[in-house]
Amino acid sequence: MTETQLPAVNREWHLVSRPVGWPKPEDFALVEAEVPRPGEGQVLVRNAYVSVDPYMRGRMSAAKSYVAPFELGKVMQGGAVGEVIASNAEGVEVGDHVLHFFGWREFAVVDAKQAVKVHPQAAPLSTYLGALGMTGLTAYAGLLRTASFKEGDSVFVSGAAGAVGSQVGQIAKLKGASRVIGSAGSDEKVKLLVEEYGFDAAFNYKNGPVSEQLRAAAPDGVDVYFDNVGGDHLEAAIGSLNRDGRIAVCGMISVYNSTEPVPGPKNLARLIQTRGRIEGFLVGDHYDLQAQFVQEVGAWVRSGELKYSETVVEGIENNLEAFFGVLRGDNVGKMIVKL
């Protein structure tokens, strides 16, 4: 085994109770543990950046879902990228950088087969958690495959200043959308969408009914709606959907912390009139697009055609507050914790 000098203490976040409604600080604990040693076929990674994402709220519940819930009293998981500081695996050397799924901690032992080598010379390490990572692939697959985007489509994106939404809008523009509309939760984010990301129109959903603001921004209707929010945004999109319109449901952050069942859109019957289609998707079903995605989007990132934003929080001790910030919508672009 090859290794650099290893530290003694690893700080890691544990889930200690399952949140009811909005998560509270007392549902979590920052625990000191011994730095693990890699076994056969494993590597030890010093995490440089870890990701916090809205879907993690679902894993804090015991309810059956598409992925196993976090275990109580155990360290949580999430995307992370870092440097290999000890290797017990062929093909991965000390000093290599890898992407893996064992965040919420400073050091992680990872099976080499589950670690993806990344290259900080090709793009900043943090982008492998955002623009060139899972969130970027989510935008790419959801728009181009699930929503069957085609040149000339009019596209509406909710949560458009977030990591996924901002990339959806830009990819749509780069692929020839006739009009791209975004919603966000502040006037500053609305300005960012139009002036920085090239959206044709955007609105602050807190300034009035979403349905009215969408009709004003898209008087000719929308062909594609990329849903990150659910609730009134989904109902508004159905109301503005053109014939043969498509809705890709990526997330519904507006209902993640609800303690009671949330009513669905009141106008679902309009899908009959528009011959509309609504389809949910998970990025894990679309990893066959990974190589194509990295090649195409990586070129846009390097050329500056696709812009991305990151909200960076410093220190593992602030991981929880960064996660709360995602649920509140504090972030612009990808929320990342730098260790």
Tab-separated table of C-alpha atoms in Angstrom:
chain	number	residue	atom	x	y	z
A	1	MET	CA	0.000	0.000	0.000
A	2	THR	CA	1.234	3.480	-0.831
A	3	GLU	CA	0.289	6.421	1.350
A	4	THR	CA	1.226	9.861	2.507
A	5	GLN	CA	1.379	10.584	6.232
A	6	LEU	CA	-2.166	10.048	7.453
A	7	PRO	CA	-3.990	12.302	9.937
A	8	ALA	CA	-5.482	10.843	13.099
A	9	VAL	CA	-8.966	12.398	13.268
A	10	ASN	CA	-11.810	12.386	10.776
A	11	ARG	CA	-14.808	14.677	11.280
A	12	GLU	CA	-18.077	13.342	9.854
A	13	TRP	CA	-21.767	14.236	9.987
A	14	HIS	CA	-24.230	11.686	11.394
A	15	LEU	CA	-28.015	11.674	11.223
A	16	VAL	CA	-29.216	11.130	14.792
A	17	SER	CA	-32.988	11.536	14.363
A	18	ARG	CA	-35.339	11.649	11.381
A	19	PRO	CA	-36.564	15.197	10.706
A	20	VAL	CA	-40.281	15.966	10.789
A	21	GLY	CA	-41.000	18.890	8.504
A	22	TRP	CA	-38.021	21.204	8.227
A	23	PRO	CA	-34.790	19.563	9.479
A	24	LYS	CA	-33.360	20.989	12.698
A	25	PRO	CA	-29.722	21.158	13.872
A	26	GLU	CA	-30.457	18.691	16.676
A	27	ASP	CA	-31.316	16.037	14.063
A	28	PHE	CA	-27.599	15.883	13.237
A	29	ALA	CA	-24.241	15.547	14.978
A	30	LEU	CA	-20.681	16.350	13.897
A	31	VAL	CA	-18.672	13.394	15.179
A	32	GLU	CA	-14.936	12.821	15.486
A	33	ALA	CA	-13.806	9.375	14.370
A	34	GLU	CA	-10.560	7.611	13.557
A	35	VAL	CA	-9.349	8.055	9.998
A	36	PRO	CA	-10.047	4.704	8.288
A	37	ARG	CA	-7.411	2.688	6.451
A	38	PRO	CA	-8.116	1.304	2.987
A	39	GLY	CA	-8.482	-2.439	2.547
A	40	GLU	CA	-7.725	-4.485	-0.532
A	41	GLY	CA	-8.929	-2.716	-3.690
A	42	GLN	CA	-9.667	0.498	-1.789
A	43	VAL	CA	-8.285	4.036	-1.589
A	44	LEU	CA	-8.358	6.697	1.104
A	45	VAL	CA	-9.445	10.113	-0.154
A	46	ARG	CA	-8.967	13.495	1.481
A	47	ASN	CA	-12.140	15.254	0.383
A	48	ALA	CA	-11.546	18.691	-1.114
A	49	TYR	CA	-15.171	19.549	-1.952
A	50	VAL	CA	-18.426	17.922	-0.894
A	51	SER	CA	-21.879	18.414	-2.320
A	52	VAL	CA	-25.182	19.164	-0.612
A	53	ASP	CA	-28.322	18.638	-2.693
A	54	PRO	CA	-32.103	18.835	-2.246
A	55	TYR	CA	-32.616	15.091	-2.783
A	56	MET	CA	-30.744	14.420	0.471
A	57	ARG	CA	-33.819	15.593	2.391
A	58	GLY	CA	-35.686	12.550	1.095
A	59	ARG	CA	-32.959	10.202	2.331
A	60	MET	CA	-33.406	11.556	5.856
A	61	SER	CA	-36.883	10.035	5.940
A	62	ALA	CA	-37.529	6.336	6.559
A	63	ALA	CA	-40.132	6.282	3.787
A	64	LYS	CA	-39.510	3.883	0.928
A	65	SER	CA	-37.987	5.676	-2.043
A	66	TYR	CA	-35.720	5.125	-5.028
A	67	VAL	CA	-32.647	5.099	-2.783
A	68	ALA	CA	-32.082	3.710	0.718
A	69	PRO	CA	-32.579	6.170	3.600
A	70	PHE	CA	-29.632	7.389	5.631
A	71	GLU	CA	-29.050	5.155	8.653
A	72	LEU	CA	-29.456	6.708	12.088
A	73	GLY	CA	-26.199	7.034	13.968
A	74	LYS	CA	-24.167	6.547	10.793
A	75	VAL	CA	-22.301	8.997	8.590
A	76	MET	CA	-24.358	10.383	5.706
A	77	GLN	CA	-23.447	10.186	2.035
A	78	GLY	CA	-23.201	12.575	-0.881
A	79	GLY	CA	-21.054	13.525	-3.826
A	80	ALA	CA	-17.451	14.475	-3.116
A	81	VAL	CA	-14.199	15.013	-4.959
A	82	GLY	CA	-10.740	14.834	-3.468
A	83	GLU	CA	-7.160	13.607	-3.528
A	84	VAL	CA	-6.060	10.024	-2.950
A	85	ILE	CA	-3.686	9.973	0.032
A	86	ALA	CA	-3.423	6.187	0.440
A	87	SER	CA	-3.972	3.473	-2.152
A	88	ASN	CA	-4.377	-0.270	-1.856
A	89	ALA	CA	-5.691	-0.627	-5.405
A	90	GLU	CA	-4.066	-1.115	-8.774
A	91	GLY	CA	-4.538	1.719	-11.230
A	92	VAL	CA	-5.132	4.434	-8.624
A	93	GLU	CA	-2.092	6.231	-7.286
A	94	VAL	CA	-1.480	8.559	-4.375
A	95	GLY	CA	-1.962	12.070	-5.748
A	96	ASP	CA	-4.749	11.090	-8.147
A	97	HIS	CA	-8.029	12.984	-7.853
A	98	VAL	CA	-11.320	11.084	-7.781
A	99	LEU	CA	-15.039	11.684	-7.704
A	100	HIS	CA	-17.033	9.457	-5.348
A	101	PHE	CA	-20.168	9.300	-3.222
A	102	PHE	CA	-18.840	9.475	0.332
A	103	GLY	CA	-19.174	13.114	1.287
A	104	TRP	CA	-20.297	14.636	4.613
A	105	ARG	CA	-16.841	13.725	5.993
A	106	GLU	CA	-13.241	14.882	5.696
A	107	PHE	CA	-11.700	11.518	4.756
A	108	ALA	CA	-13.351	8.576	3.019
A	109	VAL	CA	-12.377	5.017	2.174
A	110	VAL	CA	-13.705	4.204	-1.274
A	111	ASP	CA	-13.665	1.035	-3.369
A	112	ALA	CA	-11.501	1.885	-6.365
A	113	LYS	CA	-14.237	0.549	-8.647
A	114	GLN	CA	-16.588	3.234	-7.260
A	115	ALA	CA	-14.096	6.064	-7.712
A	116	VAL	CA	-14.009	8.015	-10.984
A	117	LYS	CA	-10.722	9.683	-11.842
A	118	VAL	CA	-11.030	13.386	-12.626
A	119	HIS	CA	-8.475	15.845	-13.888
A	120	PRO	CA	-8.060	19.247	-12.229
A	121	GLN	CA	-6.031	20.374	-15.250
A	122	ALA	CA	-9.090	19.947	-17.509
A	123	ALA	CA	-11.564	21.766	-15.268
A	124	PRO	CA	-11.670	23.030	-11.662
A	125	LEU	CA	-12.258	20.182	-9.206
A	126	SER	CA	-15.491	21.711	-7.938
A	127	THR	CA	-17.100	21.514	-11.403
A	128	TYR	CA	-17.125	17.715	-11.169
A	129	LEU	CA	-19.815	18.121	-8.493
A	130	GLY	CA	-21.803	20.630	-10.538
A	131	ALA	CA	-21.532	21.640	-14.180
A	132	LEU	CA	-19.625	18.483	-15.161
A	133	GLY	CA	-21.059	16.279	-12.428
A	134	MET	CA	-24.355	14.744	-11.415
A	135	THR	CA	-26.270	18.022	-11.520
A	136	GLY	CA	-25.005	18.787	-15.018
A	137	LEU	CA	-25.895	15.330	-16.284
A	138	THR	CA	-29.330	15.707	-14.669
A	139	ALA	CA	-29.938	18.875	-16.683
A	140	TYR	CA	-28.618	17.322	-19.883
A	141	ALA	CA	-30.526	14.049	-19.678
A	142	GLY	CA	-33.743	15.573	-18.365
A	143	LEU	CA	-33.956	18.183	-21.107
A	144	LEU	CA	-32.687	16.253	-24.100
A	145	ARG	CA	-33.949	12.754	-23.369
A	146	THR	CA	-36.882	12.904	-20.920
A	147	ALA	CA	-38.365	16.132	-22.277
A	148	SER	CA	-37.386	15.273	-25.870
A	149	PHE	CA	-36.230	18.838	-26.486
A	150	LYS	CA	-35.957	19.865	-30.119
A	151	GLU	CA	-34.724	22.993	-31.845
A	152	GLY	CA	-37.333	25.743	-31.808
A	153	ASP	CA	-38.994	24.665	-28.551
A	154	SER	CA	-40.052	27.223	-25.972
A	155	VAL	CA	-38.737	26.119	-22.554
A	156	PHE	CA	-39.765	27.032	-18.992
A	157	VAL	CA	-37.486	26.116	-16.091
A	158	SER	CA	-38.367	26.464	-12.399
A	159	GLY	CA	-35.638	26.826	-9.803
A	160	ALA	CA	-33.733	28.304	-12.725
A	161	ALA	CA	-30.929	29.906	-10.729
A	162	GLY	CA	-30.015	26.598	-9.113
A	163	ALA	CA	-27.315	24.211	-10.248
A	164	VAL	CA	-29.598	22.114	-12.461
A	165	GLY	CA	-31.999	24.803	-13.637
A	166	SER	CA	-29.337	27.270	-14.758
A	167	GLN	CA	-27.720	24.581	-16.874
A	168	VAL	CA	-31.038	23.446	-18.380
A	169	GLY	CA	-31.765	26.955	-19.642
A	170	GLN	CA	-28.317	27.420	-21.125
A	171	ILE	CA	-28.289	24.034	-22.847
A	172	ALA	CA	-31.698	24.814	-24.321
A	173	LYS	CA	-30.353	28.108	-25.716
A	174	LEU	CA	-27.219	26.448	-27.083
A	175	LYS	CA	-29.403	23.803	-28.742
A	176	GLY	CA	-31.623	26.357	-30.474
A	177	ALA	CA	-34.608	27.024	-28.204
A	178	SER	CA	-36.926	29.718	-29.514
A	179	ARG	CA	-37.461	31.118	-26.011
A	180	VAL	CA	-36.240	30.206	-22.513
A	181	ILE	CA	-38.078	31.411	-19.399
A	182	GLY	CA	-36.953	30.891	-15.824
A	183	SER	CA	-38.402	31.422	-12.364
A	184	ALA	CA	-36.353	32.200	-9.275
A	185	GLY	CA	-36.862	33.452	-5.745
A	186	SER	CA	-35.280	36.892	-5.819
A	187	ASP	CA	-34.920	39.884	-8.113
A	188	GLU	CA	-31.136	39.423	-8.020
A	189	LYS	CA	-31.464	35.864	-9.322
A	190	VAL	CA	-33.879	37.005	-12.031
A	191	LYS	CA	-31.306	39.552	-13.188
A	192	LEU	CA	-28.609	36.858	-13.202
A	193	LEU	CA	-30.731	34.568	-15.376
A	194	VAL	CA	-31.256	37.184	-18.050
A	195	GLU	CA	-27.952	39.053	-17.977
A	196	GLU	CA	-25.499	36.228	-17.219
A	197	TYR	CA	-27.139	32.996	-18.380
A	198	GLY	CA	-28.895	34.367	-21.441
A	199	PHE	CA	-32.510	33.504	-20.551
A	200	ASP	CA	-34.999	35.412	-22.708
A	201	ALA	CA	-37.226	36.184	-19.723
A	202	ALA	CA	-37.389	35.445	-16.016
A	203	PHE	CA	-39.591	36.298	-13.053
A	204	ASN	CA	-39.544	36.278	-9.268
A	205	TYR	CA	-42.233	33.810	-8.184
A	206	LYS	CA	-42.625	35.731	-4.913
A	207	ASN	CA	-43.855	38.814	-6.780
A	208	GLY	CA	-47.242	37.396	-7.826
A	209	PRO	CA	-49.130	34.313	-9.015
A	210	VAL	CA	-46.831	32.058	-11.029
A	211	SER	CA	-49.507	31.349	-13.641
A	212	GLU	CA	-49.954	35.055	-14.406
A	213	GLN	CA	-46.235	35.774	-14.529
A	214	LEU	CA	-45.625	32.782	-16.794
A	215	ARG	CA	-48.353	33.818	-19.234
A	216	ALA	CA	-46.799	37.284	-19.423
A	217	ALA	CA	-43.310	35.874	-19.988
A	218	ALA	CA	-44.465	33.207	-22.478
A	219	PRO	CA	-47.530	34.621	-24.280
A	220	ASP	CA	-47.248	31.906	-26.945
A	221	GLY	CA	-47.091	29.117	-24.367
A	222	VAL	CA	-44.340	26.611	-23.611
A	223	ASP	CA	-43.359	23.375	-25.320
A	224	VAL	CA	-41.147	22.049	-22.522
A	225	TYR	CA	-41.321	22.527	-18.761
A	226	PHE	CA	-38.396	21.350	-16.630
A	227	ASP	CA	-39.774	21.020	-13.098
A	228	ASN	CA	-37.563	21.459	-10.042
A	229	VAL	CA	-40.251	22.903	-7.778
A	230	GLY	CA	-43.694	21.307	-8.207
A	231	GLY	CA	-46.731	22.935	-6.587
A	232	ASP	CA	-47.998	26.124	-8.202
A	233	HIS	CA	-45.184	26.037	-10.782
A	234	LEU	CA	-46.321	22.693	-12.146
A	235	GLU	CA	-49.929	23.839	-12.283
A	236	ALA	CA	-48.896	27.041	-14.083
A	237	ALA	CA	-46.834	25.094	-16.617
A	238	ILE	CA	-49.737	22.763	-17.401
A	239	GLY	CA	-51.880	25.852	-17.940
A	240	SER	CA	-49.395	27.288	-20.454
A	241	LEU	CA	-48.459	24.020	-22.166
A	242	ASN	CA	-48.716	23.957	-25.944
A	243	ARG	CA	-49.995	21.022	-27.955
A	244	ASP	CA	-47.689	17.994	-27.632
A	245	GLY	CA	-45.892	19.732	-24.772
A	246	ARG	CA	-43.591	17.754	-22.490
A	247	ILE	CA	-42.938	18.097	-18.766
A	248	ALA	CA	-39.852	16.520	-17.197
A	249	VAL	CA	-40.158	16.218	-13.419
A	250	CYS	CA	-36.709	16.409	-11.853
A	251	GLY	CA	-37.654	17.518	-8.340
A	252	MET	CA	-40.365	19.133	-6.237
A	253	ILE	CA	-38.499	21.084	-3.585
A	254	SER	CA	-41.651	23.008	-2.612
A	255	VAL	CA	-43.104	19.877	-0.975
A	256	TYR	CA	-40.011	18.153	0.489
A	257	ASN	CA	-40.611	19.419	4.025
A	258	SER	CA	-44.397	19.077	4.034
A	259	THR	CA	-45.841	17.003	6.854
A	260	GLU	CA	-49.247	16.527	5.209
A	261	PRO	CA	-50.123	15.234	1.720
A	262	VAL	CA	-49.868	18.018	-0.852
A	263	PRO	CA	-52.691	18.353	-3.414
A	264	GLY	CA	-51.706	17.868	-7.027
A	265	PRO	CA	-52.368	20.352	-9.851
A	266	LYS	CA	-56.054	21.135	-10.310
A	267	ASN	CA	-55.743	21.310	-14.098
A	268	LEU	CA	-54.295	17.907	-15.003
A	269	ALA	CA	-57.222	17.350	-17.376
A	270	ARG	CA	-55.656	19.962	-19.657
A	271	LEU	CA	-53.077	17.340	-20.632
A	272	ILE	CA	-55.854	15.655	-22.594
A	273	GLN	CA	-56.527	18.806	-24.591
A	274	THR	CA	-52.830	19.490	-25.251
A	275	ARG	CA	-51.886	15.814	-25.733
A	276	GLY	CA	-49.248	16.704	-23.177
A	277	ARG	CA	-46.849	14.309	-21.490
A	278	ILE	CA	-45.484	14.462	-17.939
A	279	GLU	CA	-42.650	12.153	-16.945
A	280	GLY	CA	-40.429	11.846	-13.908
A	281	PHE	CA	-36.798	10.800	-14.194
A	282	LEU	CA	-33.711	9.969	-12.165
A	283	VAL	CA	-30.223	10.762	-13.345
A	284	GLY	CA	-29.081	7.265	-12.374
A	285	ASP	CA	-31.034	5.849	-15.291
A	286	HIS	CA	-29.072	7.917	-17.802
A	287	TYR	CA	-25.395	7.259	-17.117
A	288	ASP	CA	-25.113	5.853	-20.637
A	289	LEU	CA	-25.073	9.532	-21.689
A	290	GLN	CA	-22.072	10.319	-19.457
A	291	ALA	CA	-19.353	10.255	-22.141
A	292	GLN	CA	-21.455	12.279	-24.592
A	293	PHE	CA	-22.361	14.736	-21.832
A	294	VAL	CA	-18.770	15.297	-20.673
A	295	GLN	CA	-17.576	15.768	-24.254
A	296	GLU	CA	-20.283	18.238	-25.278
A	297	VAL	CA	-20.788	20.176	-22.054
A	298	GLY	CA	-17.088	20.086	-21.162
A	299	ALA	CA	-16.352	21.880	-24.438
A	300	TRP	CA	-18.985	24.529	-23.640
A	301	VAL	CA	-17.526	25.057	-20.163
A	302	ARG	CA	-13.980	25.416	-21.510
A	303	SER	CA	-15.071	27.832	-24.245
A	304	GLY	CA	-17.114	29.915	-21.817
A	305	GLU	CA	-20.318	29.334	-23.795
A	306	LEU	CA	-21.868	27.656	-20.756
A	307	LYS	CA	-21.518	29.651	-17.574
A	308	TYR	CA	-21.913	28.253	-14.092
A	309	SER	CA	-22.118	29.661	-10.600
A	310	GLU	CA	-21.113	28.119	-7.312
A	311	THR	CA	-22.024	29.071	-3.772
A	312	VAL	CA	-19.068	27.899	-1.702
A	313	VAL	CA	-19.246	27.394	2.067
A	314	GLU	CA	-15.959	26.835	3.909
A	315	GLY	CA	-15.386	24.015	6.388
A	316	ILE	CA	-16.912	20.635	7.210
A	317	GLU	CA	-18.367	22.183	10.368
A	318	ASN	CA	-20.626	24.289	8.115
A	319	ASN	CA	-21.835	21.383	5.959
A	320	LEU	CA	-25.208	21.315	7.707
A	321	GLU	CA	-25.808	25.036	7.324
A	322	ALA	CA	-24.962	24.736	3.625
A	323	PHE	CA	-27.596	22.008	3.309
A	324	PHE	CA	-30.182	24.167	5.081
A	325	GLY	CA	-29.251	26.933	2.664
A	326	VAL	CA	-30.121	24.726	-0.307
A	327	LEU	CA	-33.556	24.015	1.164
A	328	ARG	CA	-34.107	27.755	1.722
A	329	GLY	CA	-32.906	28.601	-1.788
A	330	ASP	CA	-29.945	30.657	-0.570
A	331	ASN	CA	-27.605	29.325	-3.231
A	332	VAL	CA	-26.885	30.668	-6.685
A	333	GLY	CA	-25.853	27.715	-8.820
A	334	LYS	CA	-24.300	24.702	-7.125
A	335	MET	CA	-23.946	24.694	-3.343
A	336	ILE	CA	-20.551	23.252	-2.449
A	337	VAL	CA	-18.643	22.882	0.789
A	338	LYS	CA	-14.884	23.397	0.539
A	339	LEU	CA	-12.906	21.447	3.128
